[in-house]
C-alpha atoms as one frame of an Amber mdcrd trajectory, in Angstrom:
protein
  96.607  86.961  93.135  99.402  89.440  93.978  97.168  92.510  93.581  94.133
  90.728  96.091  96.516  90.502  98.473  98.161  93.611  98.369  94.802  95.404
  98.854  94.052  92.912 101.888  97.400  93.672 103.234  96.947  97.435 102.575
  93.446  97.598 104.211  95.363  95.810 107.713  98.156  98.244 107.771  95.337
 100.803 107.101  93.506  99.323 110.263  96.713  99.806 112.300  97.073 103.412
 111.464  95.498 106.963 113.488  92.496 107.677 111.176  92.696 111.493 110.194
  89.026 112.305 111.027  86.381 113.905 108.290  86.437 115.088 104.743  88.540
 118.084 104.490  86.700 121.128 102.798  88.473 124.504 101.362  85.425 126.836
 101.732  85.647 129.680 104.110  89.133 129.178 104.996  91.107 132.240 106.133
  94.106 132.908 103.564  96.515 131.798 106.582  94.672 128.692 107.904  94.748
 127.479 103.917  98.651 128.222 103.713  99.564 126.076 106.794  97.122 123.670
 105.883  99.226 123.696 102.253 102.335 123.060 104.080 101.171 119.877 105.758
  99.575 118.260 103.126 102.745 118.827 100.850 104.931 117.335 103.537 102.343
 114.686 104.093 101.567 113.839 100.691 104.630 113.990  99.053 106.518 110.836
  97.442 108.294 108.601 100.297 111.670 107.118  98.709 111.042 103.775 101.311
 114.093 102.333  98.723 117.559 102.488  99.201 119.676 104.471  96.261 121.223
 101.191  94.463 119.348 100.105  91.305 117.521  97.172  90.752 118.786  96.336
  87.284 116.841  94.764  84.252 113.418  93.745  85.380 114.246  93.881  88.821
 111.219  95.141  91.132 110.038  96.044  94.510 106.162  95.260  95.506 104.607
  96.199  98.911 102.350  97.723 101.128 103.465 100.647 103.031 102.033 103.228
 105.962 103.721 106.818 106.733 102.485 108.602 109.639 103.454 112.398 109.513
 102.571 114.767 112.556 101.550 118.062 111.539 102.461 121.641 113.144  98.722
 123.520 112.082  96.500 121.725 113.798  94.104 124.181 114.461  93.917 124.826
 110.595  92.626 121.675 109.802  90.304 122.115 112.576  89.136 124.818 110.802
  88.903 123.038 107.623  86.050 120.202 108.540  88.673 117.634 109.797  88.255
 117.337 113.264  90.809 117.384 115.973  94.254 116.010 114.094  98.159 115.602
 115.063  98.592 113.011 112.197  98.382 112.426 108.709  98.356 108.541 108.230
  99.007 107.112 104.778  98.599 103.279 104.061  99.526 103.000 100.276 100.777
 100.088  97.724 103.623 100.258  95.809 105.740  98.983  92.153 109.387  99.850
  91.727 110.542  98.342  88.523 114.636  98.285  87.184 115.342  99.293  83.640
 118.360  99.525  81.894 121.231 102.034  82.608 120.860 102.612  86.329 117.216
 103.521  85.674 113.991 102.796  88.062 110.791 104.061  88.158 107.956 103.583
  90.474 104.442 104.169  91.277 101.978 104.138  94.404  98.728 104.872  95.289
  97.205 105.860  99.073  94.445 107.014 101.337  94.383 108.926 104.296  92.024
 106.775 106.853  88.308 107.964 107.547  88.610 110.664 105.182  88.007 111.918
 101.855  91.976 112.645 100.696  93.407 110.235  98.354  96.628 110.455  96.715
  98.816 108.764  93.789 102.224 109.397  92.193 105.894 108.123  91.280 109.001
 108.455  90.310 111.964 107.760  87.845 115.350 107.062  89.723 119.034 106.796
  88.472 121.788 105.902  89.864 124.778 107.517  88.203 126.713 105.662  90.384
 125.746 101.928  90.771 127.960 100.983  94.107 129.810  97.986  94.604 130.885
  95.524  97.127 133.152  98.367  98.149 131.668 101.808  97.170 127.859 103.497
  97.453 125.516 103.939  94.938 124.158 107.592  94.361 120.880 108.476  92.795
 119.170 111.433  91.558 114.945 110.862  91.993 112.159 113.016  90.517 109.250
 112.638  91.894 105.437 113.531  91.796 102.109 113.186  93.592  99.004 114.318
  93.398  95.506 115.024  95.651  92.658 113.137  94.385  89.033 112.602  96.317
  88.593 116.427  97.896  86.438 118.401  95.237  87.338 121.432  96.399  90.737
 121.243  96.271  93.961 120.566  93.420  96.896 119.725  94.940  99.836 118.196
  93.723 103.568 117.958  94.328 107.141 117.866  92.557 110.198 116.754  93.914
 113.970 115.862  93.259 116.623 114.238  95.773 120.118 113.066  95.713 120.216
 109.419  97.858 123.258 107.737  98.634 122.792 103.875 100.292 125.427 100.956
 101.039 124.688  97.315 101.446 126.554  95.257 104.012 124.915  92.038 103.772
 120.983  91.761 104.275 121.076  95.799 105.438 121.391  98.874 103.476 121.177
 102.193 105.091 120.262 105.040 103.273 119.948 108.812 103.206 119.249 111.985
 100.913 118.365 115.550 100.879 115.993 117.388  98.159 113.891 119.666  97.655
 109.711 119.541  97.640 107.386 122.463  95.608 103.973 122.185  96.389 101.161
 123.746  94.311  97.280 123.916  96.087  94.736 125.694  94.549  90.789 125.962
  95.578  88.213 125.085  92.927  84.457 124.259  92.589  83.860 127.159  95.486
  82.086 129.900  94.087  82.646 132.343  96.870  85.035 132.986  99.936  88.118
 130.567  98.212  91.497 131.303  99.155  93.997 132.049  96.299  96.501 129.442
  95.419  99.277 128.717  97.383 102.635 127.910  95.684 105.482 126.402  98.382
 108.434 125.259  98.285 110.134 123.012 100.968 113.633 121.138 101.973 113.770
 117.384 102.388 115.799 115.262 104.123 115.586 111.570 105.156 116.850 108.621
 106.269 116.459 105.206 106.345 117.188 101.319 106.437 116.090  98.802 103.613
 116.761  95.065 105.340 115.957  92.184 103.018 115.143  88.762 104.512 115.031
  86.900 101.048 111.608  86.157 100.934 110.066  89.477 102.769 111.601  93.192
 101.977 111.365  95.152 105.074 111.622  99.343 105.097 112.000 101.950 107.633
 112.490 106.091 106.877 112.105 108.671 108.811 111.432 111.976 106.909 111.569
 115.762 107.736 109.802 118.044 104.660 109.542 121.636 105.538 108.966 121.940
 109.379 106.733 118.246 109.596 108.428 114.299 110.564 107.364 111.229 108.790
 107.888 107.883 110.024 107.383 105.310 107.084 107.375 101.334 107.077 107.352
  99.199 104.167 106.355  95.233 103.579 107.276  93.291 100.327 109.503  91.597
  97.894 112.520  92.874  96.153 114.656  90.588  93.841
């Protein structure tokens, strides 16, 4: 029942976000266009925290649906890749985080860009080496991974690491962090006119606010990865 409701909520959230357009194709792209698309896809599809640094605790969980919208820089390159005239990449997703012992949390996500062949899934492992208290903030180290699916001509993945801090005040928990994202993008199933593999390193900064209203948890986040800015919203339950 929960999964069904989650999928329904994700579908409603997808309908409210701007669609990218058409399917992404790589064949015939110049190396410069491929490099620029890799930058934007890496920023849009890399893991977005949407959660504070403080640990959930043993058997705690944070489940919900999310939507991120990334303002891209290289619109002409996406037009050359057959996507059309776009300025944003929107990704609605379903997400789940669970608490483990010793300040560890693990999380998974799966999403898609509406009206395209772009799908993404990923996960995180986060260690709050300072768990925080009523007087001190929590500080956590996160490792994350995402992988593109659905695009036959492209194998793309991101790996990330970040350091985040958060401090709760009643039902409000502001948080922020800094990190690095590594993007690897490799053309595949293209017999001719294929650009070469791209491997990029992008700086990452993010700030957010988690709000827990007992029955509903809401997270708002702004993220800058490379030159692209993303805004995210998550609705769900956190216990």
